[in-house]
Amino acid sequence: MPELFAQLFRQDFSDLEAATGSWQKLAGILGDTRIGSGKRVSGPLHKASWSGVAADYGFNALEATESKLKTAQTNAQLIHTVLDTLSTRMQAAQRKLRHAVSDAETAGHTVTEDGWVEPKQAVDPKYHNDPDYQGVQQRANAGLGGYRARIDEALAEAERVSSDATELLHQIDPFDLDKQYGGANAAEDAAQIAEFAGLDRKNIPNGKDPQRTADWWAGLTSDQRDFYLAAFPDRIGKLDGLPTTTRDDANRAVLDMQLNDYALRESDLGYHERYSYRSLSALKDRLDREDTAPAHKQLYLLGFDTSKDGRAIVAVGNPDTARHTAVQVPGTSNQLDNVGDQINRVSKLQDSAAD
């Protein structure tokens, strides 16, 4: 890999770092736009009880747009993660290369422009017939192979990282952005990118100890949190100990993907799946309707499940910032399809407590 030696040795990573920052900024803008659409457009329309044929088409179009924005946000976050990991690992390979060259030259060797380490002449060649000449030369160049191996290893690492990043970036398909299955495809891409970035799904706590979960989350960087949220919303949304807003964002992403999956298979859905589709659609409508509510009336989705009769865990107001909390557990006759009624009851309980 002689042609890569000079390139890696002198590589300036400022453009790559700028691109990494730009993709991160874009992911943030897309997320803010998606949330803003709910708060300023679809939320007020739900609140105004807009109904009729035009409303059905309008809400479907808004939901599709917000779904696309979420897919685009996830993809931008994935691209940012790939580029950020690429930059970090390429710069690490560059440091290894430069250290190997520096150590070789300090030891008296010459490193050529193509990265080859020349043996040093410890004894004048005119004394090559001296019986001790060969031994002196061998001892002087005892570490030569080590320097060459370190240079080769650094170049191989850089080439491997570059190749992996290229393949992952090609895998993120821009044609997914306007498709209902785009979110699911982005989640699949995220699983592979997680391995590349060293953010394994196995590192996520099992959820049995909320304090351990909170400590794990607090120990992550902002970029790592964003990635885990984008890559594994199904796991993040279930974890007690995480911020309510984080769980809500994760669970809403999973809800959108589940609804998109039902929509794609609508003609083939069985009885239970049709029931779940109707129930989750009603839940999403209710969540959207309260996006413009006062802070203490806004809804946070802390979990949902479609098995058996189904269930949803919804907070009215943010329990992380509330001075007092109350928990309502519906009776055994309740099902997922009447979650709206339960939210109404919690809201009335909240009003009574305030009075």
C-alpha positions as a LaTeX table, in Angstrom:
\begin{tabular}{lrrr}
\hline
Residue & $x$ (\AA) & $y$ (\AA) & $z$ (\AA) \\
\hline
Met1 & 0.00 & 0.00 & 0.00 \\
Pro2 & 2.79 & 2.46 & $-0.83$ \\
Glu3 & 0.40 & 4.89 & $-2.56$ \\
Leu4 & $-1.61$ & 5.28 & 0.67 \\
Phe5 & 1.38 & 6.10 & 2.84 \\
Ala6 & 1.90 & 9.72 & 1.78 \\
Gln7 & $-1.85$ & 10.34 & 1.61 \\
Leu8 & $-2.55$ & 9.16 & 5.15 \\
Phe9 & 0.60 & 10.71 & 6.59 \\
Arg10 & $-0.34$ & 14.20 & 5.33 \\
Gln11 & $-4.13$ & 13.88 & 5.41 \\
Asp12 & $-6.02$ & 16.95 & 6.67 \\
Phe13 & $-9.32$ & 15.91 & 8.29 \\
Ser14 & $-10.85$ & 19.38 & 8.62 \\
Asp15 & $-13.23$ & 18.88 & 5.65 \\
Leu16 & $-14.40$ & 15.53 & 7.03 \\
Glu17 & $-14.98$ & 17.06 & 10.45 \\
Ala18 & $-16.94$ & 19.93 & 8.87 \\
Ala19 & $-19.12$ & 17.45 & 6.96 \\
Thr20 & $-19.70$ & 15.48 & 10.17 \\
Gly21 & $-20.90$ & 18.61 & 11.92 \\
Ser22 & $-23.15$ & 19.57 & 9.01 \\
Trp23 & $-24.94$ & 16.22 & 9.02 \\
Gln24 & $-25.43$ & 16.47 & 12.77 \\
Lys25 & $-26.90$ & 19.96 & 12.36 \\
Leu26 & $-29.20$ & 18.70 & 9.59 \\
Ala27 & $-30.45$ & 15.87 & 11.81 \\
Gly28 & $-31.32$ & 18.42 & 14.48 \\
Ile29 & $-33.14$ & 20.66 & 12.00 \\
Leu30 & $-35.15$ & 17.73 & 10.64 \\
Gly31 & $-36.11$ & 16.69 & 14.18 \\
Asp32 & $-37.17$ & 20.23 & 15.10 \\
Thr33 & $-39.16$ & 20.49 & 11.87 \\
Arg34 & $-40.97$ & 17.22 & 12.55 \\
Ile35 & $-41.84$ & 18.26 & 16.10 \\
Gly36 & $-42.83$ & 21.71 & 14.88 \\
Ser37 & $-45.19$ & 20.18 & 12.33 \\
Gly38 & $-47.01$ & 18.42 & 15.13 \\
Lys39 & $-47.17$ & 21.45 & 17.40 \\
Arg40 & $-48.01$ & 24.08 & 14.77 \\
Val41 & $-49.94$ & 22.16 & 12.09 \\
Ser42 & $-51.40$ & 18.72 & 12.81 \\
Gly43 & $-51.81$ & 19.36 & 16.56 \\
Pro44 & $-53.95$ & 22.50 & 16.17 \\
Leu45 & $-56.01$ & 20.82 & 13.45 \\
His46 & $-56.73$ & 17.87 & 15.74 \\
Lys47 & $-57.53$ & 20.29 & 18.55 \\
Ala48 & $-60.00$ & 22.11 & 16.31 \\
Ser49 & $-61.74$ & 18.76 & 15.60 \\
Trp50 & $-61.26$ & 19.09 & 11.86 \\
Ser51 & $-63.22$ & 16.25 & 10.30 \\
Gly52 & $-64.62$ & 15.03 & 7.01 \\
Val53 & $-63.15$ & 13.62 & 3.82 \\
Ala54 & $-60.71$ & 16.51 & 3.40 \\
Ala55 & $-59.58$ & 16.06 & 7.00 \\
Asp56 & $-58.95$ & 12.34 & 6.47 \\
Tyr57 & $-56.79$ & 13.02 & 3.43 \\
Gly58 & $-55.12$ & 15.97 & 5.13 \\
Phe59 & $-54.16$ & 14.10 & 8.29 \\
Asn60 & $-52.90$ & 11.16 & 6.24 \\
Ala61 & $-50.70$ & 13.53 & 4.25 \\
Leu62 & $-49.41$ & 15.22 & 7.40 \\
Glu63 & $-48.63$ & 11.91 & 9.05 \\
Ala64 & $-46.80$ & 10.75 & 5.92 \\
Thr65 & $-44.78$ & 13.96 & 5.85 \\
Glu66 & $-43.85$ & 13.71 & 9.51 \\
Ser67 & $-42.90$ & 10.06 & 8.98 \\
Lys68 & $-40.60$ & 11.07 & 6.12 \\
Leu69 & $-39.05$ & 13.77 & 8.27 \\
Lys70 & $-38.36$ & 11.16 & 10.97 \\
Thr71 & $-36.76$ & 8.82 & 8.43 \\
Ala72 & $-34.66$ & 11.67 & 7.07 \\
Gln73 & $-33.64$ & 12.66 & 10.62 \\
Thr74 & $-32.59$ & 9.09 & 11.38 \\
Asn75 & $-30.62$ & 8.79 & 8.14 \\
Ala76 & $-28.87$ & 12.12 & 8.74 \\
Gln77 & $-27.96$ & 10.93 & 12.24 \\
Leu78 & $-26.65$ & 7.65 & 10.82 \\
Ile79 & $-24.52$ & 9.47 & 8.23 \\
His80 & $-23.18$ & 11.73 & 10.97 \\
Thr81 & $-22.26$ & 8.68 & 13.07 \\
Val82 & $-20.50$ & 6.97 & 10.16 \\
Leu83 & $-18.49$ & 10.09 & 9.30 \\
Asp84 & $-17.68$ & 10.83 & 12.94 \\
Thr85 & $-16.47$ & 7.26 & 13.50 \\
Leu86 & $-14.53$ & 7.36 & 10.23 \\
Ser87 & $-12.81$ & 10.59 & 11.24 \\
Thr88 & $-11.94$ & 9.30 & 14.71 \\
Arg89 & $-10.55$ & 5.99 & 13.51 \\
Met90 & $-8.71$ & 7.44 & 10.51 \\
Gln91 & $-7.01$ & 10.01 & 12.73 \\
Ala92 & $-6.07$ & 7.23 & 15.13 \\
Ala93 & $-4.52$ & 5.32 & 12.21 \\
Gln94 & $-2.67$ & 8.46 & 11.17 \\
Arg95 & $-1.25$ & 8.88 & 14.67 \\
Lys96 & $-0.09$ & 5.25 & 14.66 \\
Leu97 & 1.58 & 5.81 & 11.31 \\
Arg98 & 3.34 & 9.00 & 12.35 \\
His99 & 4.52 & 7.47 & 15.63 \\
Ala100 & 5.92 & 4.46 & 13.77 \\
Val101 & 7.79 & 6.72 & 11.33 \\
Ser102 & 9.07 & 8.93 & 14.14 \\
Asp103 & 10.30 & 5.94 & 16.15 \\
Ala104 & 11.99 & 4.43 & 13.08 \\
Glu105 & 13.78 & 7.67 & 12.26 \\
Thr106 & 14.78 & 8.21 & 15.90 \\
Ala107 & 16.35 & 4.75 & 15.79 \\
Gly108 & 18.44 & 5.89 & 12.81 \\
His109 & 16.45 & 4.36 & 9.96 \\
Thr110 & 15.30 & 6.17 & 6.84 \\
Val111 & 11.64 & 6.07 & 5.85 \\
Thr112 & 11.12 & 6.60 & 2.12 \\
Glu113 & 8.25 & 8.46 & 0.43 \\
Asp114 & 6.41 & 5.20 & $-0.19$ \\
Gly115 & 6.64 & 4.15 & 3.47 \\
Trp116 & 9.48 & 1.65 & 3.20 \\
Val117 & 11.89 & 1.56 & 6.17 \\
Glu118 & 15.49 & 1.31 & 5.01 \\
Pro119 & 18.03 & $-0.59$ & 7.13 \\
Lys120 & 20.70 & 1.63 & 8.66 \\
Gln121 & 24.39 & 1.26 & 8.10 \\
Ala122 & 25.91 & 0.77 & 11.56 \\
Val123 & 29.35 & 0.04 & 10.07 \\
Asp124 & 31.00 & 1.51 & 7.00 \\
Pro125 & 30.28 & $-0.90$ & 4.07 \\
Lys126 & 33.98 & $-0.97$ & 3.20 \\
Tyr127 & 34.43 & $-3.18$ & 6.27 \\
His128 & 31.94 & $-5.75$ & 5.05 \\
Asn129 & 34.62 & $-8.44$ & 5.05 \\
Asp130 & 35.21 & $-7.96$ & 8.77 \\
Pro131 & 33.99 & $-11.11$ & 10.67 \\
Asp132 & 31.99 & $-8.94$ & 13.05 \\
Tyr133 & 30.37 & $-6.83$ & 10.33 \\
Gln134 & 27.33 & $-9.04$ & 9.80 \\
Gly135 & 26.56 & $-9.37$ & 13.51 \\
Val136 & 26.85 & $-5.63$ & 14.13 \\
Gln137 & 24.51 & $-4.89$ & 11.22 \\
Gln138 & 21.97 & $-7.45$ & 12.38 \\
Arg139 & 21.94 & $-6.08$ & 15.92 \\
Ala140 & 21.60 & $-2.51$ & 14.66 \\
Asn141 & 18.59 & $-3.46$ & 12.53 \\
Ala142 & 16.96 & $-5.84$ & 14.98 \\
Gly143 & 13.81 & $-3.70$ & 15.22 \\
Leu144 & 13.50 & $-3.01$ & 11.50 \\
Gly145 & 10.74 & $-5.55$ & 10.91 \\
Gly146 & 8.73 & $-4.10$ & 13.80 \\
Tyr147 & 8.72 & $-0.60$ & 12.33 \\
Arg148 & 7.69 & $-1.92$ & 8.91 \\
Ala149 & 4.90 & $-3.99$ & 10.50 \\
Arg150 & 3.60 & $-0.96$ & 12.47 \\
Ile151 & 3.45 & 1.12 & 9.30 \\
Asp152 & 1.70 & $-1.65$ & 7.37 \\
Glu153 & $-0.77$ & $-2.13$ & 10.23 \\
Ala154 & $-1.66$ & 1.57 & 10.33 \\
Leu155 & $-2.20$ & 1.68 & 6.56 \\
Ala156 & $-4.30$ & $-1.51$ & 6.63 \\
Glu157 & $-6.46$ & $-0.12$ & 9.43 \\
Ala158 & $-7.07$ & 3.11 & 7.51 \\
Glu159 & $-7.98$ & 1.24 & 4.34 \\
Arg160 & $-10.29$ & $-1.13$ & 6.23 \\
Val161 & $-12.11$ & 1.71 & 8.01 \\
Ser162 & $-12.48$ & 3.69 & 4.79 \\
Ser163 & $-13.88$ & 0.67 & 2.96 \\
Asp164 & $-16.36$ & $-0.14$ & 5.75 \\
Ala165 & $-17.56$ & 3.47 & 5.93 \\
Thr166 & $-18.01$ & 3.62 & 2.16 \\
Glu167 & $-20.13$ & 0.46 & 2.16 \\
Leu168 & $-22.31$ & 1.73 & 5.01 \\
Leu169 & $-22.87$ & 5.11 & 3.35 \\
His170 & $-23.87$ & 3.41 & 0.09 \\
Gln171 & $-26.33$ & 1.31 & 2.05 \\
Ile172 & $-28.29$ & 4.35 & 3.30 \\
Asp173 & $-30.78$ & 4.62 & 0.45 \\
Pro174 & $-32.18$ & 8.12 & $-0.31$ \\
Phe175 & $-35.12$ & 6.47 & $-2.08$ \\
Asp176 & $-36.34$ & 5.28 & 1.35 \\
Leu177 & $-37.23$ & 8.83 & 2.36 \\
Asp178 & $-40.66$ & 8.89 & 0.73 \\
Lys179 & $-41.55$ & 5.28 & 1.50 \\
Gln180 & $-43.63$ & 3.95 & 4.38 \\
Tyr181 & $-41.00$ & 1.28 & 4.99 \\
Gly182 & $-38.23$ & 3.91 & 5.16 \\
Gly183 & $-38.17$ & 3.99 & 8.95 \\
Ala184 & $-37.82$ & 0.21 & 9.19 \\
Asn185 & $-34.98$ & 0.22 & 6.64 \\
Ala186 & $-33.23$ & 3.00 & 8.55 \\
Ala187 & $-33.46$ & 0.90 & 11.72 \\
Glu188 & $-31.84$ & $-2.03$ & 9.90 \\
Asp189 & $-29.05$ & 0.23 & 8.64 \\
Ala190 & $-28.56$ & 1.52 & 12.18 \\
Ala191 & $-27.89$ & $-1.96$ & 13.54 \\
Gln192 & $-24.91$ & $-2.37$ & 11.19 \\
Ile193 & $-23.66$ & 1.16 & 11.76 \\
Ala194 & $-23.83$ & 0.54 & 15.51 \\
Glu195 & $-21.30$ & $-2.26$ & 15.15 \\
Phe196 & $-19.02$ & 0.01 & 13.09 \\
Ala197 & $-19.28$ & 2.76 & 15.70 \\
Gly198 & $-18.74$ & 0.41 & 18.64 \\
Leu199 & $-22.23$ & 1.09 & 20.03 \\
Asp200 & $-23.55$ & $-2.41$ & 20.47 \\
Arg201 & $-27.20$ & $-3.16$ & 21.24 \\
Lys202 & $-25.87$ & $-5.47$ & 23.95 \\
Asn203 & $-24.52$ & $-2.44$ & 25.83 \\
Ile204 & $-28.06$ & $-1.23$ & 26.53 \\
Pro205 & $-29.09$ & $-2.10$ & 30.14 \\
Asn206 & $-31.74$ & $-4.76$ & 30.64 \\
Gly207 & $-34.05$ & $-2.26$ & 32.34 \\
Lys208 & $-34.28$ & $-4.08$ & 35.67 \\
Asp209 & $-32.37$ & $-1.39$ & 37.59 \\
Pro210 & $-33.53$ & 2.20 & 36.82 \\
Gln211 & $-30.56$ & 3.74 & 38.63 \\
Arg212 & $-28.09$ & 1.68 & 36.60 \\
Thr213 & $-29.94$ & 2.71 & 33.45 \\
Ala214 & $-29.81$ & 6.37 & 34.46 \\
Asp215 & $-26.08$ & 6.13 & 35.18 \\
Trp216 & $-25.46$ & 4.44 & 31.82 \\
Trp217 & $-27.33$ & 7.19 & 29.98 \\
Ala218 & $-25.53$ & 9.94 & 31.92 \\
Gly219 & $-22.19$ & 8.41 & 30.92 \\
Leu220 & $-22.91$ & 8.68 & 27.18 \\
Thr221 & $-21.96$ & 11.62 & 25.02 \\
Ser222 & $-24.69$ & 13.63 & 23.31 \\
Asp223 & $-23.82$ & 11.98 & 19.97 \\
Gln224 & $-24.02$ & 8.50 & 21.50 \\
Arg225 & $-27.42$ & 9.25 & 23.02 \\
Asp226 & $-28.73$ & 10.53 & 19.69 \\
Phe227 & $-27.48$ & 7.41 & 17.96 \\
Tyr228 & $-28.94$ & 4.94 & 20.46 \\
Leu229 & $-32.25$ & 6.79 & 20.21 \\
Ala230 & $-32.19$ & 6.64 & 16.41 \\
Ala231 & $-30.89$ & 3.08 & 16.16 \\
Phe232 & $-32.71$ & 1.26 & 18.95 \\
Pro233 & $-35.93$ & 3.14 & 19.80 \\
Asp234 & $-37.67$ & $-0.15$ & 20.64 \\
Arg235 & $-35.20$ & $-0.74$ & 23.49 \\
Ile236 & $-34.71$ & 2.85 & 24.63 \\
Gly237 & $-38.44$ & 3.52 & 24.96 \\
Lys238 & $-38.89$ & 0.72 & 27.51 \\
Leu239 & $-36.15$ & 1.71 & 29.94 \\
Asp240 & $-37.20$ & 3.00 & 33.36 \\
Gly241 & $-34.56$ & 5.47 & 34.50 \\
Leu242 & $-34.31$ & 7.42 & 31.25 \\
Pro243 & $-35.74$ & 10.93 & 30.82 \\
Thr244 & $-39.46$ & 10.96 & 30.00 \\
Thr245 & $-38.88$ & 13.05 & 26.87 \\
Thr246 & $-36.34$ & 10.52 & 25.59 \\
Arg247 & $-38.70$ & 7.58 & 26.11 \\
Asp248 & $-41.57$ & 9.48 & 24.51 \\
Asp249 & $-39.49$ & 10.27 & 21.42 \\
Ala250 & $-38.37$ & 6.63 & 21.14 \\
Asn251 & $-41.85$ & 5.16 & 21.62 \\
Arg252 & $-43.44$ & 7.55 & 19.13 \\
Ala253 & $-40.85$ & 6.46 & 16.56 \\
Val254 & $-41.72$ & 2.80 & 17.22 \\
Leu255 & $-45.44$ & 3.65 & 17.04 \\
Asp256 & $-44.98$ & 5.29 & 13.64 \\
Met257 & $-43.04$ & 2.29 & 12.33 \\
Gln258 & $-45.72$ & $-0.09$ & 13.59 \\
Leu259 & $-48.48$ & 1.93 & 11.94 \\
Asn260 & $-46.54$ & 2.11 & 8.68 \\
Asp261 & $-46.09$ & $-1.67$ & 8.79 \\
Tyr262 & $-49.83$ & $-2.18$ & 9.27 \\
Ala263 & $-50.57$ & 0.25 & 6.43 \\
Leu264 & $-48.30$ & $-1.64$ & 4.05 \\
Arg265 & $-50.00$ & $-4.95$ & 4.89 \\
Glu266 & $-53.52$ & $-3.60$ & 5.35 \\
Ser267 & $-55.19$ & $-5.94$ & 2.88 \\
Asp268 & $-53.62$ & $-8.99$ & 4.55 \\
Leu269 & $-54.14$ & $-8.10$ & 8.22 \\
Gly270 & $-55.86$ & $-10.60$ & 10.49 \\
Tyr271 & $-58.58$ & $-9.74$ & 13.01 \\
His272 & $-56.21$ & $-8.99$ & 15.91 \\
Glu273 & $-53.87$ & $-6.91$ & 13.77 \\
Arg274 & $-56.82$ & $-4.86$ & 12.46 \\
Tyr275 & $-57.90$ & $-4.24$ & 16.04 \\
Ser276 & $-54.34$ & $-3.20$ & 16.95 \\
Tyr277 & $-54.12$ & $-0.98$ & 13.86 \\
Arg278 & $-57.33$ & 0.87 & 14.81 \\
Ser279 & $-56.29$ & 1.18 & 18.45 \\
Leu280 & $-52.79$ & 2.46 & 17.72 \\
Ser281 & $-54.14$ & 4.89 & 15.11 \\
Ala282 & $-56.52$ & 6.28 & 17.74 \\
Leu283 & $-53.64$ & 6.51 & 20.23 \\
Lys284 & $-51.51$ & 8.43 & 17.74 \\
Asp285 & $-54.37$ & 10.81 & 16.96 \\
Arg286 & $-54.80$ & 11.52 & 20.66 \\
Leu287 & $-51.07$ & 12.11 & 21.13 \\
Asp288 & $-51.03$ & 14.47 & 18.15 \\
Arg289 & $-54.08$ & 16.32 & 19.43 \\
Glu290 & $-52.35$ & 17.19 & 22.71 \\
Asp291 & $-49.11$ & 18.42 & 21.11 \\
Thr292 & $-50.35$ & 22.00 & 21.51 \\
Ala293 & $-51.72$ & 21.54 & 25.03 \\
Pro294 & $-50.27$ & 23.41 & 28.05 \\
Ala295 & $-47.18$ & 21.76 & 29.48 \\
His296 & $-49.06$ & 20.03 & 32.31 \\
Lys297 & $-51.55$ & 18.52 & 29.81 \\
Gln298 & $-49.10$ & 17.32 & 27.16 \\
Leu299 & $-48.94$ & 13.56 & 26.69 \\
Tyr300 & $-45.84$ & 11.38 & 26.93 \\
Leu301 & $-45.87$ & 7.84 & 25.56 \\
Leu302 & $-43.84$ & 5.70 & 27.96 \\
Gly303 & $-44.68$ & 2.35 & 26.38 \\
Phe304 & $-47.22$ & 0.32 & 24.45 \\
Asp305 & $-47.86$ & $-3.31$ & 23.63 \\
Thr306 & $-50.30$ & $-4.96$ & 21.19 \\
Ser307 & $-50.18$ & $-8.48$ & 22.63 \\
Lys308 & $-53.49$ & $-9.88$ & 23.91 \\
Asp309 & $-55.81$ & $-6.93$ & 24.71 \\
Gly310 & $-52.95$ & $-4.47$ & 24.39 \\
Arg311 & $-51.86$ & $-1.69$ & 26.69 \\
Ala312 & $-50.35$ & 1.79 & 26.65 \\
Ile313 & $-48.44$ & 3.69 & 29.32 \\
Val314 & $-49.19$ & 7.39 & 28.93 \\
Ala315 & $-48.26$ & 10.29 & 31.22 \\
Val316 & $-50.36$ & 13.46 & 31.35 \\
Gly317 & $-47.66$ & 16.03 & 32.00 \\
Asn318 & $-43.98$ & 15.26 & 32.47 \\
Pro319 & $-43.44$ & 13.19 & 35.64 \\
Asp320 & $-39.75$ & 14.18 & 35.67 \\
Thr321 & $-40.65$ & 17.82 & 36.38 \\
Ala322 & $-43.90$ & 17.35 & 38.33 \\
Arg323 & $-44.02$ & 18.14 & 42.07 \\
His324 & $-46.59$ & 15.40 & 42.62 \\
Thr325 & $-47.54$ & 12.29 & 40.63 \\
Ala326 & $-50.39$ & 9.82 & 40.68 \\
Val327 & $-50.72$ & 6.50 & 38.89 \\
Gln328 & $-53.93$ & 5.05 & 37.51 \\
Val329 & $-54.10$ & 1.38 & 36.59 \\
Pro330 & $-57.28$ & 0.61 & 34.58 \\
Gly331 & $-59.38$ & $-2.41$ & 35.48 \\
Thr332 & $-59.26$ & $-5.77$ & 33.76 \\
Ser333 & $-62.16$ & $-4.92$ & 31.43 \\
Asn334 & $-60.14$ & $-2.18$ & 29.72 \\
Gln335 & $-58.35$ & $-2.66$ & 26.43 \\
Leu336 & $-56.03$ & $-0.70$ & 24.17 \\
Asp337 & $-58.93$ & 0.72 & 22.14 \\
Asn338 & $-60.26$ & 2.77 & 25.06 \\
Val339 & $-56.96$ & 4.37 & 26.07 \\
Gly340 & $-58.46$ & 7.75 & 25.15 \\
Asp341 & $-61.11$ & 7.35 & 27.85 \\
Gln342 & $-58.42$ & 6.52 & 30.40 \\
Ile343 & $-56.45$ & 9.61 & 29.43 \\
Asn344 & $-59.60$ & 11.67 & 30.00 \\
Arg345 & $-59.98$ & 10.16 & 33.48 \\
Val346 & $-56.37$ & 10.94 & 34.36 \\
Ser347 & $-56.83$ & 14.50 & 33.12 \\
Lys348 & $-59.92$ & 14.93 & 35.33 \\
Leu349 & $-58.01$ & 13.48 & 38.29 \\
Gln350 & $-55.25$ & 15.99 & 37.64 \\
Asp351 & $-57.76$ & 18.86 & 37.52 \\
Ser352 & $-59.38$ & 17.73 & 40.79 \\
Ala353 & $-55.99$ & 17.51 & 42.48 \\
Ala354 & $-55.15$ & 21.03 & 41.31 \\
Asp355 & $-58.48$ & 22.34 & 42.64 \\
\hline
\end{tabular}
